[in-house]
mmCIF file of C-alpha atoms and ligand atoms in Angstrom:
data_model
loop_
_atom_site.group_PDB
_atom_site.id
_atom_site.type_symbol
_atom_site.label_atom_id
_atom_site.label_comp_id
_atom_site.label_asym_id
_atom_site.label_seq_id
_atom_site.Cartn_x
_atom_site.Cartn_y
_atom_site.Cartn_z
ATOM 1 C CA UNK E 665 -32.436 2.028 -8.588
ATOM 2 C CA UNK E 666 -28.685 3.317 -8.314
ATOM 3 C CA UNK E 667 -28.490 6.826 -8.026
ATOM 4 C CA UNK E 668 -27.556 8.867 -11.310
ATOM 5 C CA UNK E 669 -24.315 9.407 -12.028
ATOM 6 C CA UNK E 670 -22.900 13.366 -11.113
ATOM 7 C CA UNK E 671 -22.703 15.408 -13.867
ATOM 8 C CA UNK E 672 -18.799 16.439 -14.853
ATOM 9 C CA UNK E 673 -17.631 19.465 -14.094
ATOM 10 C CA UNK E 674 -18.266 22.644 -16.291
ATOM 11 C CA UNK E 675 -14.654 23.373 -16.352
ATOM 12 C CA UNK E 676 -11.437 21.445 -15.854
ATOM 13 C CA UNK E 677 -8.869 21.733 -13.145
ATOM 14 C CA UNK E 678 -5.377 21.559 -14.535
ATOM 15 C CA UNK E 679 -2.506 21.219 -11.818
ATOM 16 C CA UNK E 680 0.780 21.326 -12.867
ATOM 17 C CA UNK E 681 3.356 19.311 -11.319
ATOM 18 C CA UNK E 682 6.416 21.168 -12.433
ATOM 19 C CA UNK E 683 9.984 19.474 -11.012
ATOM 20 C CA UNK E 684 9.257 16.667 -8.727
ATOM 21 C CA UNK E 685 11.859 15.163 -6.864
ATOM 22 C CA UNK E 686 13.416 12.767 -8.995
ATOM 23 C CA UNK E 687 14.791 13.762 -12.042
ATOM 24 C CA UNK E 688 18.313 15.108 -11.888
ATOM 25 C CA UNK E 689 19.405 18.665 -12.968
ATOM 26 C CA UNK E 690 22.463 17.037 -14.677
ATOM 27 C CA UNK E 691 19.675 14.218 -16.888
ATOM 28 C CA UNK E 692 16.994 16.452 -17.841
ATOM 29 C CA UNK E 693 18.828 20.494 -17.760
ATOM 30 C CA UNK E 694 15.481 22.210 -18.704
ATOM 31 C CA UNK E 695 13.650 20.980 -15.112
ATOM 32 C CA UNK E 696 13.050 24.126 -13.237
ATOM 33 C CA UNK E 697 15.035 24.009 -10.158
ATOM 34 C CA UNK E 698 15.993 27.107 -9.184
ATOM 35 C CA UNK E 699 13.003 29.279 -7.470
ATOM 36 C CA UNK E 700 13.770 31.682 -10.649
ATOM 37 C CA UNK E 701 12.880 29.215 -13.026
ATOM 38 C CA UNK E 702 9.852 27.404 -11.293
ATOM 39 C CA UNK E 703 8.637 31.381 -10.891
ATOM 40 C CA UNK E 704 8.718 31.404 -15.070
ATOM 41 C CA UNK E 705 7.516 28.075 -15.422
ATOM 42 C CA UNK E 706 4.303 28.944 -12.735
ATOM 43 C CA UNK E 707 3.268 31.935 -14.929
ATOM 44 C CA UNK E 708 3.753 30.174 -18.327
ATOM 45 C CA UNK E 709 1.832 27.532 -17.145
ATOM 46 C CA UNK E 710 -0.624 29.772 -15.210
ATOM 47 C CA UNK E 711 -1.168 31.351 -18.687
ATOM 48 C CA UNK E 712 -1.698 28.244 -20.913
ATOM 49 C CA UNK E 713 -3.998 27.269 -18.329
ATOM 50 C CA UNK E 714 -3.151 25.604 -15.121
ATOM 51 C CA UNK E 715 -4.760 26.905 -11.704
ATOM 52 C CA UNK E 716 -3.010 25.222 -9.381
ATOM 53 C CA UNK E 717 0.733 24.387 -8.873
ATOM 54 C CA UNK E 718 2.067 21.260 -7.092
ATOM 55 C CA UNK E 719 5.303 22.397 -5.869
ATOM 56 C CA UNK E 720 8.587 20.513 -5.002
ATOM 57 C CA UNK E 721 11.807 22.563 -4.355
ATOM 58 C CA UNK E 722 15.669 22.056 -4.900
ATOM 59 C CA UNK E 723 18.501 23.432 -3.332
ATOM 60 C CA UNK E 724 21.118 25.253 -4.363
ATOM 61 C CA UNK E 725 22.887 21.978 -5.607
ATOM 62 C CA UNK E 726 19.775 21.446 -7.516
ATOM 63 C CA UNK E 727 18.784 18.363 -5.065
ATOM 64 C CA UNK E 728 15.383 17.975 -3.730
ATOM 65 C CA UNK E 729 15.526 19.761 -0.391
ATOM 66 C CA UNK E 730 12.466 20.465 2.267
ATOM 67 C CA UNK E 731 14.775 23.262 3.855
ATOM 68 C CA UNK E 732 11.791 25.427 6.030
ATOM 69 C CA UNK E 733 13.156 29.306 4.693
ATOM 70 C CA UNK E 734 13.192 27.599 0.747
ATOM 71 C CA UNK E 735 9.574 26.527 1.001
ATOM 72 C CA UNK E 736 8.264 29.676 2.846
ATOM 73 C CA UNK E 737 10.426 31.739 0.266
ATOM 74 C CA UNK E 738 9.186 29.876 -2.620
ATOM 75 C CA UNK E 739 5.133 30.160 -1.511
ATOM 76 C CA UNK E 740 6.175 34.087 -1.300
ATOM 77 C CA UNK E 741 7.786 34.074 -4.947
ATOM 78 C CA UNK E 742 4.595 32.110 -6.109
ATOM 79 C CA UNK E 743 1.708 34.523 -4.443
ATOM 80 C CA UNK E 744 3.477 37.603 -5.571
ATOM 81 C CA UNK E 745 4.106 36.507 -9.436
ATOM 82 C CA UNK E 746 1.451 34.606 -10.083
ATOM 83 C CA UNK E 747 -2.779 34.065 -8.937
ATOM 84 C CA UNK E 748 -2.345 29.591 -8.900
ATOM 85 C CA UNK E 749 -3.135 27.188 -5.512
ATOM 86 C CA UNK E 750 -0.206 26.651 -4.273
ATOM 87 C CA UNK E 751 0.152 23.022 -2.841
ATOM 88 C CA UNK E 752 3.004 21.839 -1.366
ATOM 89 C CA UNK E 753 4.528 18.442 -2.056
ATOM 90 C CA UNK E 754 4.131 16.924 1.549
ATOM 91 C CA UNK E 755 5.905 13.813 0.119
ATOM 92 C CA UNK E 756 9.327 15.288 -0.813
ATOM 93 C CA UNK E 757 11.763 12.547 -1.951
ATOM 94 C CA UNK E 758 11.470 9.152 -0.390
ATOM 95 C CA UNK E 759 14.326 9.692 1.396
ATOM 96 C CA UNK E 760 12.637 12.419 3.563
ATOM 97 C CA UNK E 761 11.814 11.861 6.832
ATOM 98 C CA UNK E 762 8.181 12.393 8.340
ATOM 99 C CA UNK E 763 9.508 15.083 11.029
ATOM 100 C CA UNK E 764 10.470 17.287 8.229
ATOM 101 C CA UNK E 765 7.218 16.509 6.090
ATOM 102 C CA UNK E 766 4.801 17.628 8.176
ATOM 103 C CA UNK E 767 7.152 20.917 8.382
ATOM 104 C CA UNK E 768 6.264 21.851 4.986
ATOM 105 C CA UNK E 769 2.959 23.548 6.268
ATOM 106 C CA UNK E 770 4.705 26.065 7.982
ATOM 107 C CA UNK E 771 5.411 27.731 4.875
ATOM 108 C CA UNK E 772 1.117 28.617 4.641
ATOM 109 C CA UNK E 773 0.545 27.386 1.120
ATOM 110 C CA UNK E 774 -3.151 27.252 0.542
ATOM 111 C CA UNK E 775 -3.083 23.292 -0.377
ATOM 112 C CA UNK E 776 -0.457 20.667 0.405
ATOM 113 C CA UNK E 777 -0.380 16.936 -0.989
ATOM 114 C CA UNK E 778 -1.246 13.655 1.595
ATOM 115 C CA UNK E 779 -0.759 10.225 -0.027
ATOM 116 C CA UNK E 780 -2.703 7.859 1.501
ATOM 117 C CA UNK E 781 -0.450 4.628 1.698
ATOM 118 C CA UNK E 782 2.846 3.654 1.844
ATOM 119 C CA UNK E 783 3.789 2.346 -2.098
ATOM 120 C CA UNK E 784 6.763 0.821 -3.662
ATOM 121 C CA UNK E 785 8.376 3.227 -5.641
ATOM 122 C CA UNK E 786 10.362 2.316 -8.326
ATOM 123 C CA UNK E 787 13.588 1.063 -6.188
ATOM 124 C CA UNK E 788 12.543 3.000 -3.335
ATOM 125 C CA UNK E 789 9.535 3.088 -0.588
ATOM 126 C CA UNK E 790 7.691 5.828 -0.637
ATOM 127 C CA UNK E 791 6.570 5.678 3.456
ATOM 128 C CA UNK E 792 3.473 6.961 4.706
ATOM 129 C CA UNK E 793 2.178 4.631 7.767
ATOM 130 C CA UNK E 794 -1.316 5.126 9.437
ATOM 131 C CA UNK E 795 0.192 6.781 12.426
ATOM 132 C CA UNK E 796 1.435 9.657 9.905
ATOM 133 C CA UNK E 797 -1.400 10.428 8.197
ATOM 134 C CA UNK E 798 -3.736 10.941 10.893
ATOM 135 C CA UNK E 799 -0.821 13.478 12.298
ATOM 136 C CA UNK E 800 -0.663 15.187 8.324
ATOM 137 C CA UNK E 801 -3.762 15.506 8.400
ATOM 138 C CA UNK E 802 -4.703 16.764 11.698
ATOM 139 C CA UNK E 803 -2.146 19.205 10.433
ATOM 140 C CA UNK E 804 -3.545 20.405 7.996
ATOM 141 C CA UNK E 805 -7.223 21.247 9.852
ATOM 142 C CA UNK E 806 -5.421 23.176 12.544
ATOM 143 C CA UNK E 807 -3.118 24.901 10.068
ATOM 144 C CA UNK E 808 -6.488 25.330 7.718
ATOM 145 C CA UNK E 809 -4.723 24.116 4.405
ATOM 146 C CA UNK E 810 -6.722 22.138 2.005
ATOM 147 C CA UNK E 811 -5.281 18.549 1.497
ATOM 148 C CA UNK E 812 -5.153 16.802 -2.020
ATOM 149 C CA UNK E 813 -5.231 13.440 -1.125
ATOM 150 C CA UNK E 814 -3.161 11.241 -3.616
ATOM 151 C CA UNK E 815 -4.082 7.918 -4.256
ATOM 152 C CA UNK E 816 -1.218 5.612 -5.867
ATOM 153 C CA UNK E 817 -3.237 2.205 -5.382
ATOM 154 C CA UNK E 818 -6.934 1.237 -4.790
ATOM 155 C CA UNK E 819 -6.053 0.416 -0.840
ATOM 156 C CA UNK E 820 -5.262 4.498 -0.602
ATOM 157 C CA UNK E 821 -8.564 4.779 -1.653
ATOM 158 C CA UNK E 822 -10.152 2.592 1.432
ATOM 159 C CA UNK E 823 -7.777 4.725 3.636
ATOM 160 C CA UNK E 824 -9.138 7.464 2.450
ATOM 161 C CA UNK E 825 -12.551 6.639 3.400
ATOM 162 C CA UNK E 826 -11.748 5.571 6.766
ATOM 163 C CA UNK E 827 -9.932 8.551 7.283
ATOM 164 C CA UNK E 828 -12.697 11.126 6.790
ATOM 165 C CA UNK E 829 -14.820 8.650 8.601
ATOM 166 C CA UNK E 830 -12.742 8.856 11.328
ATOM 167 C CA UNK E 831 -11.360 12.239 11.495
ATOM 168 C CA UNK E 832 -14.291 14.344 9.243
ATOM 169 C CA UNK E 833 -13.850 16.879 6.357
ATOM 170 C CA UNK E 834 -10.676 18.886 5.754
ATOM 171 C CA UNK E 835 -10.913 22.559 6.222
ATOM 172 C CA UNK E 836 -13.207 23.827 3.996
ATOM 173 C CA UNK E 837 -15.037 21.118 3.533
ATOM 174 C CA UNK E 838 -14.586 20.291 0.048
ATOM 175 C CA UNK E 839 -12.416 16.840 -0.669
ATOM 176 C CA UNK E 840 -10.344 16.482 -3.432
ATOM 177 C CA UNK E 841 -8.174 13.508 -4.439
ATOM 178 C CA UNK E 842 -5.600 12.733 -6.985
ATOM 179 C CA UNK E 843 -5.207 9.492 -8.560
ATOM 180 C CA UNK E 844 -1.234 9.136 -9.272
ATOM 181 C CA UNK E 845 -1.317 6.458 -11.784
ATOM 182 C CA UNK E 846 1.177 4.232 -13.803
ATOM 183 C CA UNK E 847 4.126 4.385 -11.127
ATOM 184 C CA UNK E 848 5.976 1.240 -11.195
ATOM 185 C CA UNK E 849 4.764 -0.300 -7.949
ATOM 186 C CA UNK E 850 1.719 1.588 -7.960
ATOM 187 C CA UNK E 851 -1.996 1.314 -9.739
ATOM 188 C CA UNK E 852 -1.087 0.607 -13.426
ATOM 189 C CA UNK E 853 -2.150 3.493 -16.004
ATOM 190 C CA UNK E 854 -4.883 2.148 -17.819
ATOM 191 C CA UNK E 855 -8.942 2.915 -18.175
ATOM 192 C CA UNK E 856 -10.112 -0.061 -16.466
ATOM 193 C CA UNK E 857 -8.072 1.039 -13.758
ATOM 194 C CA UNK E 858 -9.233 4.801 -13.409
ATOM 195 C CA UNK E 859 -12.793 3.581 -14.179
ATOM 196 C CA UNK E 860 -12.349 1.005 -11.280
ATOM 197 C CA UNK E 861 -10.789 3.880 -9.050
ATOM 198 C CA UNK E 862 -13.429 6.062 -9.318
ATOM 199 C CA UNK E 863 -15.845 3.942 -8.588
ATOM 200 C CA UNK E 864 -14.833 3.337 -5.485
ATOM 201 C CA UNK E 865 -13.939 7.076 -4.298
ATOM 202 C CA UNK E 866 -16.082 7.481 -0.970
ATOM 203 C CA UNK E 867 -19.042 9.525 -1.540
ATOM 204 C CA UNK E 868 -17.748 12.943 0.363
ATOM 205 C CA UNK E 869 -14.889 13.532 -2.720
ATOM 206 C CA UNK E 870 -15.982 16.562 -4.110
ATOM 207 C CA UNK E 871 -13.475 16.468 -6.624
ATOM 208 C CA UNK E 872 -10.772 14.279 -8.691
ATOM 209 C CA UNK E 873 -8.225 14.307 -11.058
ATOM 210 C CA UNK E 874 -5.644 12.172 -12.288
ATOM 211 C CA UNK E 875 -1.992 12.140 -13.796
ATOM 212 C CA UNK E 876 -0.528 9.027 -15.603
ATOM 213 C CA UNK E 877 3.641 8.839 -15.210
ATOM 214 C CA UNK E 878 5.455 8.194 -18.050
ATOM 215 C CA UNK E 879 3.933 6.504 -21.085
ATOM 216 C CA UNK E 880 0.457 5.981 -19.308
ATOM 217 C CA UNK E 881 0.165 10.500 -19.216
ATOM 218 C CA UNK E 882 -1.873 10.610 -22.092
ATOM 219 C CA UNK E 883 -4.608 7.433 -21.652
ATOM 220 C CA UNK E 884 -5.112 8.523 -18.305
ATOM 221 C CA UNK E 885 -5.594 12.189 -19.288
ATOM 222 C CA UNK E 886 -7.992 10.616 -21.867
ATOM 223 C CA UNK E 887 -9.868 8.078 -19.620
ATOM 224 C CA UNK E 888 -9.873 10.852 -16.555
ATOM 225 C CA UNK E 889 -11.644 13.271 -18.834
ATOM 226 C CA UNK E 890 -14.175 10.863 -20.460
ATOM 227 C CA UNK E 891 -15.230 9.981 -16.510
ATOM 228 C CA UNK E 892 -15.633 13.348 -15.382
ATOM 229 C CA UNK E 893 -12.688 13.902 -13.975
ATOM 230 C CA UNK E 894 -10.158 16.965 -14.058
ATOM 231 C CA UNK E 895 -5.785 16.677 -14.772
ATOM 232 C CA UNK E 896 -2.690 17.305 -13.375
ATOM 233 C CA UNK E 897 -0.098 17.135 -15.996
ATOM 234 C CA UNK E 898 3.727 18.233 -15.723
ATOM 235 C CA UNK E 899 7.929 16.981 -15.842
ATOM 236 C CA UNK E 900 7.451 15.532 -12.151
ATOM 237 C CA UNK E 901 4.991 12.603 -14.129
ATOM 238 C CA UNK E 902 6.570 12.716 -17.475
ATOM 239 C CA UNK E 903 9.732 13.833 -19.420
ATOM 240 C CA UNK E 904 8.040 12.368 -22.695
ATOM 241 C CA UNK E 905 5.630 14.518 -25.073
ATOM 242 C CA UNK E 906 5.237 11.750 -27.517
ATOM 243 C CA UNK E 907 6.971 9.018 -28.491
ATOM 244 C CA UNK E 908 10.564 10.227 -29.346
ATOM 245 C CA UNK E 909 9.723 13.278 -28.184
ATOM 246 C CA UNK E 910 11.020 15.002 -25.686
ATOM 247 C CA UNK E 911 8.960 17.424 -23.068
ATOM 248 C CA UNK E 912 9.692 20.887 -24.201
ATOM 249 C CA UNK E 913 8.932 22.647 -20.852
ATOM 250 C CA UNK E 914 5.678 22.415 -18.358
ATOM 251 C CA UNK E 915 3.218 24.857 -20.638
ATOM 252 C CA UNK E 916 3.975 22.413 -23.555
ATOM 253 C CA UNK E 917 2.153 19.913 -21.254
ATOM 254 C CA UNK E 918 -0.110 22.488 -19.916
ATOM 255 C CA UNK E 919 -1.014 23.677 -23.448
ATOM 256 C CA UNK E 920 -1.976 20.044 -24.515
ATOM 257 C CA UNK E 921 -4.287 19.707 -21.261
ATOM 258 C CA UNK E 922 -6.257 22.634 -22.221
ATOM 259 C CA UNK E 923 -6.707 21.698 -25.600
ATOM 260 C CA UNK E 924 -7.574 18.304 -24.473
ATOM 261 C CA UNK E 925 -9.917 19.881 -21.854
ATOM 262 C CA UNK E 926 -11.958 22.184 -24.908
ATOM 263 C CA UNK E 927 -12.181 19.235 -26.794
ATOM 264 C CA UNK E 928 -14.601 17.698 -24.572
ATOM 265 C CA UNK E 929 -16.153 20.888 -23.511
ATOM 266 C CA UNK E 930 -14.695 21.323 -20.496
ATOM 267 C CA UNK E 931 -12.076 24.475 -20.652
ATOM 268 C CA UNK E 932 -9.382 24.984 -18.352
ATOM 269 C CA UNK E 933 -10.877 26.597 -14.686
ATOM 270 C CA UNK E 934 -9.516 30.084 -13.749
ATOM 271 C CA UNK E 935 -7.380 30.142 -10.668
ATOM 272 C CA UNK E 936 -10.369 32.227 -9.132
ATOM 273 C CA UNK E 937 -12.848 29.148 -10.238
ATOM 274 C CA UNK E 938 -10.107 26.464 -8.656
ATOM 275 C CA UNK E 939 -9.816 28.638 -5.090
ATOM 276 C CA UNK E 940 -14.078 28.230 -4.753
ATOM 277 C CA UNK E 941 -13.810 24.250 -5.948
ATOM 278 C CA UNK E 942 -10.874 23.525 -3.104
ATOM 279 C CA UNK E 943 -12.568 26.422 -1.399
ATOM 280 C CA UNK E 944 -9.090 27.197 -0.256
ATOM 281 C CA UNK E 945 -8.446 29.634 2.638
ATOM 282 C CA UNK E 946 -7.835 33.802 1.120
ATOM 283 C CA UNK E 947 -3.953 34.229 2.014
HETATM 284 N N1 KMH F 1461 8.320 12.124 -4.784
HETATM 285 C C1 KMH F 1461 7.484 11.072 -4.334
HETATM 286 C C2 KMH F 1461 8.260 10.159 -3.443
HETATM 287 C C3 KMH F 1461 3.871 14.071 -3.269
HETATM 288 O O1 KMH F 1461 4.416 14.998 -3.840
HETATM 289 O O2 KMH F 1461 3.148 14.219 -2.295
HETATM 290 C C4 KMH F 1461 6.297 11.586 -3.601
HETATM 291 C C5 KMH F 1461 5.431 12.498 -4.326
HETATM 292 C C6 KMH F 1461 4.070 12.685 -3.772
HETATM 293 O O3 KMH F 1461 5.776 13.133 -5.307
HETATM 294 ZN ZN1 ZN F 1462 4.918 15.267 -5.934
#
């Protein structure tokens, strides 16, 4: 007899994804860009319900940057004004080069982000070879961060499972992944999808959620919370809040999360709730 299925979570995990690295300042002026306005956008978001923050950081020119002093500065503006995970993007742009990737841990955040493949990208090729992610990850044991492993296709998935195979459990021992869903050369955004996804997470994942970009942000939020699962939401995934609607700002997305979270009887987690899930490292 197959084992029963795990029962979902009591509470849901809402990340936000706030900026992202590919929307420009001059297309969408309300992306928060500057470290004052991601600080605003963590605590408005913090208080409609997120507990952890998925961070990417522009420079002064409002271009995605991985400059060392920005990230360390911006995981200082973060812990002092507000009580949410703070994960790194370790992905940047795809135009940033592995060297200064694994950098980003030297900042300390309590989480970082390690995508499991290389992908097509829209026009671009988001690189992440074998050779990489052994070193990311290594990384991140030594350093004692907790890794969200994102999964953009079902192959990240089997990498994933070979990798803690290989190399064991991240530091604290809890595994969470991310399924990044609907980017155009990517998994596609749909239920059968997730449902297909899921099923084939290796047994040691503790923990998922999942974000749809674009048009898929709301089926997956649906699908991912009718399997169990818990949601990252946010203007790095979508600039849309319905159809002909433009995003308002991050807690608009956040908001929507939580309600959708209640709905099904799973409210948003505290940030106190998401540190013993990741069972992230006190900083
Ligand atoms: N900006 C994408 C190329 C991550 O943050 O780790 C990579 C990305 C994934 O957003
Ligand atoms: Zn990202």
């Amino acid at each position: 007899m197959a084992p029963a299925p795990a029962p979902p979570p009591a509470r849901t995990l809402i990340t936000v994804a706030p900026t992202g690295a590919e929307s420009t300042k001059a297309d969408v002026p309300h992306l928060p860009t500057t470290l004052d306005e991601l600080v605003a956008t963590a605590a408005a978001c913090e208080a409609a319900g997120a507990a952890m923050i998925h961070v990417h950081i522009r420079a002064a020119d409002h271009r995605p940057t991985l400059a060392p002093a920005r990230l360390s500065e911006t995981v200082e503006a973060l812990r002092q004004h507000t009580n949410l995970v703070i994960q790194l993007s370790s992905g940047g742009a795809v135009t940033d080069p592995y060297e200064r990737r694994l950098h980003v841990l030297d900042a300390e955040p309590d989480a970082c982000s390690l995508t499991m493949g290389t992908v097509n990208f829209g026009d671009g090729v988001f690189m992440n070879s074998w050779p990489f992610i052994v070193e990311l990850y290594q990384l991140t044991q030594q350093r004692e961060v907790v890794p969200e492993f994102e999964l953009f296709d079902l192959g990240h998935i089997a990498a994933l499972g070979r990798l803690l195979d290989v190399y064991g459990l991240p530091y604290g021992g809890a595994v969470h992944a991310d399924l990044v869903m609907g980017v155009p050369g990517g998994m596609p955004g749909d239920t059968a999808t997730l449902v297909a996804a899921v099923a084939a997470l290796p047994p040691a994942v503790t923990s998922w959620s999942a974000t749809g970009v674009g048009r898929t942000t709301l089926p997956v939020a649906l699908a991912a919370l009718s399997a169990g699962g818990h949601l990252r939401v946010g203007m790095e995934d979508t600039l849309t809040f319905a159809k002909g609607q433009p995003v308002r700002d991050n807690a608009q997305l956040v908001e929507r999360a939580a309600q959708l979270g209640t709905l099904v009887g799973r409210p948003p987690m505290t940030t106190d709730e998401a540190r013993a899930l990741l069972n992230v490292k006190g900083r």
